[in-house]
CSV table of C-alpha atoms in Angstrom, one decimal:
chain,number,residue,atom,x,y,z
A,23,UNK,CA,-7.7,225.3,-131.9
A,24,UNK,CA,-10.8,225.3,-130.2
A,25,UNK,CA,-12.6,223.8,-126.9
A,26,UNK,CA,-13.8,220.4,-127.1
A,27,UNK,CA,-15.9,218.1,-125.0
A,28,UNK,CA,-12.4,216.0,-124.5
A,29,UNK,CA,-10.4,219.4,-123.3
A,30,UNK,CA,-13.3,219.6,-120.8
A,31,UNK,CA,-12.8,216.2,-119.6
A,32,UNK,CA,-9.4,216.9,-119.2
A,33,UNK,CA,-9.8,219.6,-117.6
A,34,UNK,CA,-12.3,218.0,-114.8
A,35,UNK,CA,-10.6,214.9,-115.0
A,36,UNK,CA,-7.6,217.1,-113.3
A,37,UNK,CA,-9.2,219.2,-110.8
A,38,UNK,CA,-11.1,216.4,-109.5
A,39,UNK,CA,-8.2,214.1,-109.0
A,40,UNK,CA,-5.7,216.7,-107.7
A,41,UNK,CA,-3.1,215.5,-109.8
A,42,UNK,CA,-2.4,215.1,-113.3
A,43,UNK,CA,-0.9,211.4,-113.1
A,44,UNK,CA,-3.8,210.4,-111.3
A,45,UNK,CA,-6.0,212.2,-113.9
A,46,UNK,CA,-4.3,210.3,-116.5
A,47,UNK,CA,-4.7,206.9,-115.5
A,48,UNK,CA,-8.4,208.1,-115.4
A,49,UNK,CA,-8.6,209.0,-118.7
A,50,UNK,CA,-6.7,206.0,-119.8
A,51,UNK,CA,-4.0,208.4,-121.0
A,52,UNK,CA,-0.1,209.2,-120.8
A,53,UNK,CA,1.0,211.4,-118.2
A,54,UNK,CA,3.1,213.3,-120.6
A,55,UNK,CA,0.0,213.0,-123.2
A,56,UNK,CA,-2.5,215.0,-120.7
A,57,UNK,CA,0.7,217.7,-119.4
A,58,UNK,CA,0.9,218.6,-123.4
A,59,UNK,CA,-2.3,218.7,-123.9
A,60,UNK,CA,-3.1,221.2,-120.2
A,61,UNK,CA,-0.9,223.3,-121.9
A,62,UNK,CA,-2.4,224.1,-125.3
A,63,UNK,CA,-5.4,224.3,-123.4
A,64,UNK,CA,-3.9,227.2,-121.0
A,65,UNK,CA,-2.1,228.8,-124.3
A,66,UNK,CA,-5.3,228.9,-125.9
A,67,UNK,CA,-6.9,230.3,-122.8
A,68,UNK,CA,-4.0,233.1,-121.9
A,69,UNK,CA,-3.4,231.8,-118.5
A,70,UNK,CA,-2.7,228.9,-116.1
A,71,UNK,CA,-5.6,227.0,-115.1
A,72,UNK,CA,-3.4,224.7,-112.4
A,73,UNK,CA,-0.5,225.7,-109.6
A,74,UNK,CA,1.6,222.6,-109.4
A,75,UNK,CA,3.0,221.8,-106.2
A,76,UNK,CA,4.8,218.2,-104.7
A,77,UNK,CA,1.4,217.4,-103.5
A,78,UNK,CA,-0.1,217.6,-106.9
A,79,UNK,CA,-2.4,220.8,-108.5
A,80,UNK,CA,-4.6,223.5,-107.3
A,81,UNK,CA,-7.1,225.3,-109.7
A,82,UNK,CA,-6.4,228.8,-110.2
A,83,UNK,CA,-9.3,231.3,-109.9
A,84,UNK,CA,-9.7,231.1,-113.9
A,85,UNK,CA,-9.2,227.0,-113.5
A,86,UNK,CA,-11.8,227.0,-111.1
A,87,UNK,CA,-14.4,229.1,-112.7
A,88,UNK,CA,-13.8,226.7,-116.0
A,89,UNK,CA,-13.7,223.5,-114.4
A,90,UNK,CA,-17.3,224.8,-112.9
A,91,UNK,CA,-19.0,225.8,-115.9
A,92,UNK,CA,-17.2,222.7,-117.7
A,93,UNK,CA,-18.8,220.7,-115.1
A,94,UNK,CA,-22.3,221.9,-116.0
A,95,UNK,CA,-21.9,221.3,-119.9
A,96,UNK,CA,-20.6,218.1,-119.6
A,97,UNK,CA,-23.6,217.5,-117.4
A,98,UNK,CA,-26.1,218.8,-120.0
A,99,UNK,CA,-24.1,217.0,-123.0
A,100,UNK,CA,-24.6,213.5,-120.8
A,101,UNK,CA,-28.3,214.7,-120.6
A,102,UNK,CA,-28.3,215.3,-124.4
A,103,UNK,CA,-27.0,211.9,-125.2
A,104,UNK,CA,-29.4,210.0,-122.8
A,105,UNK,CA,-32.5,212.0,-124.5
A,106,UNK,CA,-31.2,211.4,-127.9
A,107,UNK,CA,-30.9,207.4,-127.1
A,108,UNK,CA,-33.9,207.0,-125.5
A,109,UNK,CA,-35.7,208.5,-128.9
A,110,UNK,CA,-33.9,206.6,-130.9
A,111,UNK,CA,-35.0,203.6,-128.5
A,112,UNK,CA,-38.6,205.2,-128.8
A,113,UNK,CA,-38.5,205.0,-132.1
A,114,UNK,CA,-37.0,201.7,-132.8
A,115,UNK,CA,-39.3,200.0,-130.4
A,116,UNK,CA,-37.0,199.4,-127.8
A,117,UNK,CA,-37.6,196.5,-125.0
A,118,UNK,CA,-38.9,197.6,-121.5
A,119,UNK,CA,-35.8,196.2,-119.4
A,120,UNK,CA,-37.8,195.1,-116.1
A,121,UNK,CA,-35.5,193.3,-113.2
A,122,UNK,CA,-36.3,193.0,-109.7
A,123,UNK,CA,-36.7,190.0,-107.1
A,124,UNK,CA,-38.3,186.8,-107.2
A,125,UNK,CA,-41.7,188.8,-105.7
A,126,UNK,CA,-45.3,188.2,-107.0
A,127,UNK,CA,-45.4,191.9,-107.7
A,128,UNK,CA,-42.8,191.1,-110.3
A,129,UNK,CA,-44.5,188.7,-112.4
A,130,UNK,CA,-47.4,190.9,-112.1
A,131,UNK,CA,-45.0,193.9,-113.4
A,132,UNK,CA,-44.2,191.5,-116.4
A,133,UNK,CA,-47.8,191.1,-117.3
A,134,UNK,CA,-49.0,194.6,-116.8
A,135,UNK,CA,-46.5,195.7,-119.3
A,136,UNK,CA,-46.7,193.0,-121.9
A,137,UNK,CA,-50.9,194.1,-121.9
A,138,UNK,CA,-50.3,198.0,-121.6
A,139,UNK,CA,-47.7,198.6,-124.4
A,140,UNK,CA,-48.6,195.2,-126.6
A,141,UNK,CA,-46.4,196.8,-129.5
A,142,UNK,CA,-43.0,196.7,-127.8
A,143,UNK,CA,-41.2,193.5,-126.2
A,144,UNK,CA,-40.8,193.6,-122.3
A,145,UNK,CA,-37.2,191.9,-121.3
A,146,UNK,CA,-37.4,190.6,-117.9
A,147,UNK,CA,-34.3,189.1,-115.2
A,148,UNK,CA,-34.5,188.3,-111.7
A,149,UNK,CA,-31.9,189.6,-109.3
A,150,UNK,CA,-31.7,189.3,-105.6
A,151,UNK,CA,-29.1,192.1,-105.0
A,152,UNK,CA,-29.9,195.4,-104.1
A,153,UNK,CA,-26.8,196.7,-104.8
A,154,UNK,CA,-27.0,195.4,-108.8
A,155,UNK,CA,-30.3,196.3,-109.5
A,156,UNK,CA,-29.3,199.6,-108.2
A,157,UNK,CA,-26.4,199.9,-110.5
A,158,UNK,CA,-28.9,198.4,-113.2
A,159,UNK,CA,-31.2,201.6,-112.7
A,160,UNK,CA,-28.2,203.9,-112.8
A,161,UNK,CA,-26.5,202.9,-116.1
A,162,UNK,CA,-30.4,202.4,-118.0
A,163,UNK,CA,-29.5,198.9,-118.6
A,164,UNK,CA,-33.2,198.3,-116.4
A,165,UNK,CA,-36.0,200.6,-116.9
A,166,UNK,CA,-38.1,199.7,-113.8
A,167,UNK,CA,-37.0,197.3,-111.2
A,168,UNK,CA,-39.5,195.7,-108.3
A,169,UNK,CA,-37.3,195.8,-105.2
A,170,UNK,CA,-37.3,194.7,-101.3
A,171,UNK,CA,-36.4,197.2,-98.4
A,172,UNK,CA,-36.5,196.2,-94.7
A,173,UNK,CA,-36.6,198.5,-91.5
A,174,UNK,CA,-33.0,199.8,-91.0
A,175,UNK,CA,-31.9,198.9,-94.3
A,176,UNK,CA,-33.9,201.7,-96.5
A,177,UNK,CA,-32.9,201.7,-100.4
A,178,UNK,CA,-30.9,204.6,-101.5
A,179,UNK,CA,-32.1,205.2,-105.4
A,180,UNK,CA,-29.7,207.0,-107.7
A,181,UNK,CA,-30.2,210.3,-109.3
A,182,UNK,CA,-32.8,210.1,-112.2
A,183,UNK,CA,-34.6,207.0,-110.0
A,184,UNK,CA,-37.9,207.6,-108.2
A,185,UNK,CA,-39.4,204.8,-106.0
A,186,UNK,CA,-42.8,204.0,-104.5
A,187,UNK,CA,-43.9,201.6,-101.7
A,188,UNK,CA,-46.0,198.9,-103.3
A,189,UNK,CA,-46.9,196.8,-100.3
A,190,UNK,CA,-45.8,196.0,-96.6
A,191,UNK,CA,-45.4,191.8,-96.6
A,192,UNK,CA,-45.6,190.3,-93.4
A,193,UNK,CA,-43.6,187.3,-93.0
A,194,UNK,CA,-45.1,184.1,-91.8
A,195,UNK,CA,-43.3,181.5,-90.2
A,196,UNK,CA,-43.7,177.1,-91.4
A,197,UNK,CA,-43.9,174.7,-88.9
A,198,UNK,CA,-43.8,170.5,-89.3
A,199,UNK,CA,-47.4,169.5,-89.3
A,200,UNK,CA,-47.1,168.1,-86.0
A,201,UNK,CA,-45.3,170.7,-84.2
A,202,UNK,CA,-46.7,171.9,-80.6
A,203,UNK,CA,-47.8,175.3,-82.5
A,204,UNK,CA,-48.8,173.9,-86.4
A,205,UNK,CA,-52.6,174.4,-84.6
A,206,UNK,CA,-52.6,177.9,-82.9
A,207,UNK,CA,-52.5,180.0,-86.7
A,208,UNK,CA,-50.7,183.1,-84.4
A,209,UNK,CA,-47.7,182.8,-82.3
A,210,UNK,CA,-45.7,186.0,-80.8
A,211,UNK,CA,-42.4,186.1,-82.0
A,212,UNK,CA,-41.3,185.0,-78.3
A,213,UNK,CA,-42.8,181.7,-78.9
A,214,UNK,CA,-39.9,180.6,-81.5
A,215,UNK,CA,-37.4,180.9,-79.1
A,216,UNK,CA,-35.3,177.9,-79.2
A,217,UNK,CA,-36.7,176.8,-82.0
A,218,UNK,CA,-34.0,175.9,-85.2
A,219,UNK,CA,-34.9,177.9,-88.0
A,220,UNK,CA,-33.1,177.7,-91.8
A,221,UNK,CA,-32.8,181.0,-93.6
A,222,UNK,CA,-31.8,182.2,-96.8
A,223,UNK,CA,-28.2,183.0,-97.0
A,224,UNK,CA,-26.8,186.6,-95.8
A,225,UNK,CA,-27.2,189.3,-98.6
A,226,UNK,CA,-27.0,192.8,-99.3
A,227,UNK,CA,-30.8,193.8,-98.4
A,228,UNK,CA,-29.9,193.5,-95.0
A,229,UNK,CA,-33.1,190.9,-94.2
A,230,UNK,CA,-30.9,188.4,-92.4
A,231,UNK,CA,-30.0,191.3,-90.4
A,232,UNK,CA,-33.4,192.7,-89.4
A,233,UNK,CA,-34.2,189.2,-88.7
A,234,UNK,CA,-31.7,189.0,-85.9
A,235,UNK,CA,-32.2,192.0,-84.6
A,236,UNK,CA,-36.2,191.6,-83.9
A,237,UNK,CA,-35.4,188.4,-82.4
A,238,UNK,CA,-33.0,190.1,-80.1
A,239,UNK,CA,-35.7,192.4,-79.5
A,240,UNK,CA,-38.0,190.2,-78.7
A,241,UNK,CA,-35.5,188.4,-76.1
A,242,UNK,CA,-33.9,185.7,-78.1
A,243,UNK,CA,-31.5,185.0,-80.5
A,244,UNK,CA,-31.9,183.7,-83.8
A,245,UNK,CA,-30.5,179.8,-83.9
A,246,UNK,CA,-29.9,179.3,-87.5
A,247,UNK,CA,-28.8,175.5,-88.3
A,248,UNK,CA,-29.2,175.4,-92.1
A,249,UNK,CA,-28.5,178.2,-94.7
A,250,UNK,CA,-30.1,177.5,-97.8
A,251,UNK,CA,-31.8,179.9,-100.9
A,252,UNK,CA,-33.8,176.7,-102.0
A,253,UNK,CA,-37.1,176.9,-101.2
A,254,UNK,CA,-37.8,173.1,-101.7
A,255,UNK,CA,-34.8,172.5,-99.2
A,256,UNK,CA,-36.3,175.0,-97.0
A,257,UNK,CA,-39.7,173.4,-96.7
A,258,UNK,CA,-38.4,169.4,-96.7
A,259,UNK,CA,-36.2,170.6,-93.5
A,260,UNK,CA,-39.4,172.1,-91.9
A,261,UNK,CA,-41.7,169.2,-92.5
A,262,UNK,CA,-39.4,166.5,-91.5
A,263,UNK,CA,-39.3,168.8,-88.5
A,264,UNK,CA,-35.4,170.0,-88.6
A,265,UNK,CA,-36.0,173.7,-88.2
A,266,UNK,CA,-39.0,176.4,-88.7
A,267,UNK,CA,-38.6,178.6,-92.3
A,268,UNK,CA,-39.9,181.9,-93.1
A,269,UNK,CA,-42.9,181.8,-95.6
A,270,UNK,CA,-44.3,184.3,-98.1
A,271,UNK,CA,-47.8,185.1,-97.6
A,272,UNK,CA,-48.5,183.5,-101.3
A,273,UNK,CA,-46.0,180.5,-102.4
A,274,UNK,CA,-45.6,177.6,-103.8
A,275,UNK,CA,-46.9,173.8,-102.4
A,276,UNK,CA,-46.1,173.5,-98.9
A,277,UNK,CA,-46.7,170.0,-98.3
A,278,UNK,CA,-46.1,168.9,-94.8
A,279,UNK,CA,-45.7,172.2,-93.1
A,280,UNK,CA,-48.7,174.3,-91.4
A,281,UNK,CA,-48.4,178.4,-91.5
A,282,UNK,CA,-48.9,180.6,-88.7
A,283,UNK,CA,-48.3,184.0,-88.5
A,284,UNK,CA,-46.5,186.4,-85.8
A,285,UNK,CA,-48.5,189.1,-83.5
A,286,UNK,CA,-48.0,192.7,-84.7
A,287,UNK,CA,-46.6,191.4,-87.5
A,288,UNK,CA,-43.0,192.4,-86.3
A,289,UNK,CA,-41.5,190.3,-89.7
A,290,UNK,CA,-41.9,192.1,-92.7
A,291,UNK,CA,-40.5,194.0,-96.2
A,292,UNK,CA,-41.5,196.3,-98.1
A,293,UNK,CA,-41.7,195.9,-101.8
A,294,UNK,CA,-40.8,198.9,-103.9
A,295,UNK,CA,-41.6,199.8,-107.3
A,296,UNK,CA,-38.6,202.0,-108.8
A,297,UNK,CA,-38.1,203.3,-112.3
A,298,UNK,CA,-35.9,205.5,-114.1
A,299,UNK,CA,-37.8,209.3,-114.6
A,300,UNK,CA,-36.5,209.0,-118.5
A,301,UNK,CA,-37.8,205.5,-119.1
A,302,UNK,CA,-40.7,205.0,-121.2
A,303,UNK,CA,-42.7,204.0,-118.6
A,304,UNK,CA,-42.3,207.1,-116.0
A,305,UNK,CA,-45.8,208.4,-117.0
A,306,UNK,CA,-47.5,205.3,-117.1
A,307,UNK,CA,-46.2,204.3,-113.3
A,308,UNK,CA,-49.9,205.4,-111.7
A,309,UNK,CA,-51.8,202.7,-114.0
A,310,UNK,CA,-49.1,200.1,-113.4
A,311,UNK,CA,-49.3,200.2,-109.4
A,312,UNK,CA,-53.5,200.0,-109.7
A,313,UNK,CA,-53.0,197.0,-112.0
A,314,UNK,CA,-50.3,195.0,-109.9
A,315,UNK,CA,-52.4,196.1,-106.8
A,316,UNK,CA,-55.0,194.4,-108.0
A,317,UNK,CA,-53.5,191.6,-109.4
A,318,UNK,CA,-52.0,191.0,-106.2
A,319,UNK,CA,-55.2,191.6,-104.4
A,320,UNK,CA,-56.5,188.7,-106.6
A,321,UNK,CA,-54.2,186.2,-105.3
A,322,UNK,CA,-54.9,187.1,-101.9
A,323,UNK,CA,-58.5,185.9,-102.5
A,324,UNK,CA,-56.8,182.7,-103.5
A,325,UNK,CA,-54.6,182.1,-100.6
A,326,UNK,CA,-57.0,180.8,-98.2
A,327,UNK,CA,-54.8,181.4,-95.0
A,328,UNK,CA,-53.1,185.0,-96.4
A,329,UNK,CA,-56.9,185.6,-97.4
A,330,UNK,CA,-58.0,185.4,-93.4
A,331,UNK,CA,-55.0,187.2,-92.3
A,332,UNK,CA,-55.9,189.9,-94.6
A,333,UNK,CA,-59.7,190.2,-94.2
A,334,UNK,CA,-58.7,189.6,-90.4
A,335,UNK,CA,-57.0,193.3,-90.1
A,336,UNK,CA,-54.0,192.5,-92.3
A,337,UNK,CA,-54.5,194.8,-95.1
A,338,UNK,CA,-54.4,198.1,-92.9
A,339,UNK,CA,-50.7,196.8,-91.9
A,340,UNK,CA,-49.8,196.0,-95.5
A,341,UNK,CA,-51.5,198.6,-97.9
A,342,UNK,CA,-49.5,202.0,-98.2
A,343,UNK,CA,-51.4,205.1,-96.5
């Protein structure tokens, strides 16, 4: 006999449960499978790795020192697979896996990829949960990933992920055409108290959240009457006058409704760029940002109201230091 990469599993697999029948349903095994096979791994070793006890096992002092070092290769041997795949990927031409929200910056990551690397394929979904495009990153199912963040609710990337602030979006707020403050093009955030606003429904980034909260802040609460992630439903509700909506700075038509923005600009995400550090895009992260910030800064110039608010003093609030 000789050590394995399994025996090592086992092994782990039963110091970090703290028992063996709850390391055996983790290893999809037998109880009396993983007992027999402790114990050819402890003959083969010349001494107990576990003191069993009613409560479950204990490492020994050998146990310990093996299920530390174990630890460490199996670590390195994960590392060794993931390098190994992504040549092979490398090689094979693999897709760039981009997710991330429904944002301009995304499109724009889309495009900057499909010009830099014009000999590989760039896959592309749209998610809206933090929590799965997270879990995307971890697993390398997504490469890169354009995400959202808002005050209180930072985004905690998993190990091998690195991030970097792409922009600071304000939020601006629709109005009917004909409503008392359609002609002032700035409001404080005080000034939409008692108004009827329709949001997007509750999610995981925490926006609906923040929103509530600033409100609060700024002496009011939030009256939501209609719950809708529709943007068209959204907007027909604020021209006909049934509620205010929150608007991205660049959008589709908004016929019917007038924009005007909020005073320190208390309403606002941040959009994040994140990518995994073993992707074949981690060196190339410095060119895409520059190209999706100017992208961006392009449809700025066409956005004739988001144009003013930007020329106006806005860009010092939105661009990263």
């Amino acid at each position: 006999m000789r050590l394995e990469i399994r025996h090592l599993e086992l092994v782990v697999a039963i110091a970090e449960a703290g028992s063996l029948r709850r390391a055996a349903a983790r290893l999809h095994l037998t109880q009396p499978a993983v007992t027999t096979q402790l114990k050819r791994i402890e003959q083969f070793l010349g001494g107990p790795l576990f003191v069993r006890s009613a409560e479950g096992v204990l490492p020994t002092h050998t146990g310990t020192e093996l299920v530390r070092d174990a630890q460490k290769v199996l670590h390195g041997f994960d590392a060794l697979q993931r390098a190994a795949r992504l040549n092979a990927q490398h090689e094979a031409g693999a897709p760039v896996r981009v997710g991330g929200i429904p944002a301009q910056q995304f499109s724009l990551l889309v495009n900057t990829l499909t010009t830099m690397l014009p000999r590989r394929d760039v896959t592309s979904r749209t998610i809206r949960e933090t929590s799965a495009l997270t879990a995307l990153l971890r697993s390398g199912e997504l490469d890169v990933a354009v995400m959202r963040a808002f005050p209180g609710f930072p985004l905690i990337p998993p190990a091998g992920v690195e991030h970097r602030l792409l922009l600071r979006e304000p939020f601006f707020i629709g109005v009917a055409e004909d409503h008392a403050l359609a002609a002032r093009g700035e409001v404080a955030l005080a000034d939409l108290a008692g108004e009827k606003w329709v949001m997007p429904d509750p999610d995981d980034s925490g926006m609906n959240e923040f929103f509530a909260r600033t409100c609060a802040s700024a002496g009011f609460d939030q009256r939501i009457t209609h719950l809708t992630n529709e943007a068209h439903v959204a907007f027909a509700l604020t021209a006909e006058g049934r509620a205010i909506c929150l608007l991205y700075p660049i959008g589709t038509d908004r016929t019917g409704i007038a924009t005007v923005s909020l005073t320190g600009n208390p309403l606002y995400r941040e959009l994040v760029l994140a990518w995994r550090t073993d992707s074949p895009i981690a060196s190339l992260v410095n060119e895409i940002c520059a190209k999706i910030d100017a992208g961006y800064l392009a449809l700025v110039e066409d956005s004739r109201f988001y144009r003013k608010w930007w020329h106006g003093g806005g860009s010092a609030f939105a661009l990263p230091l």
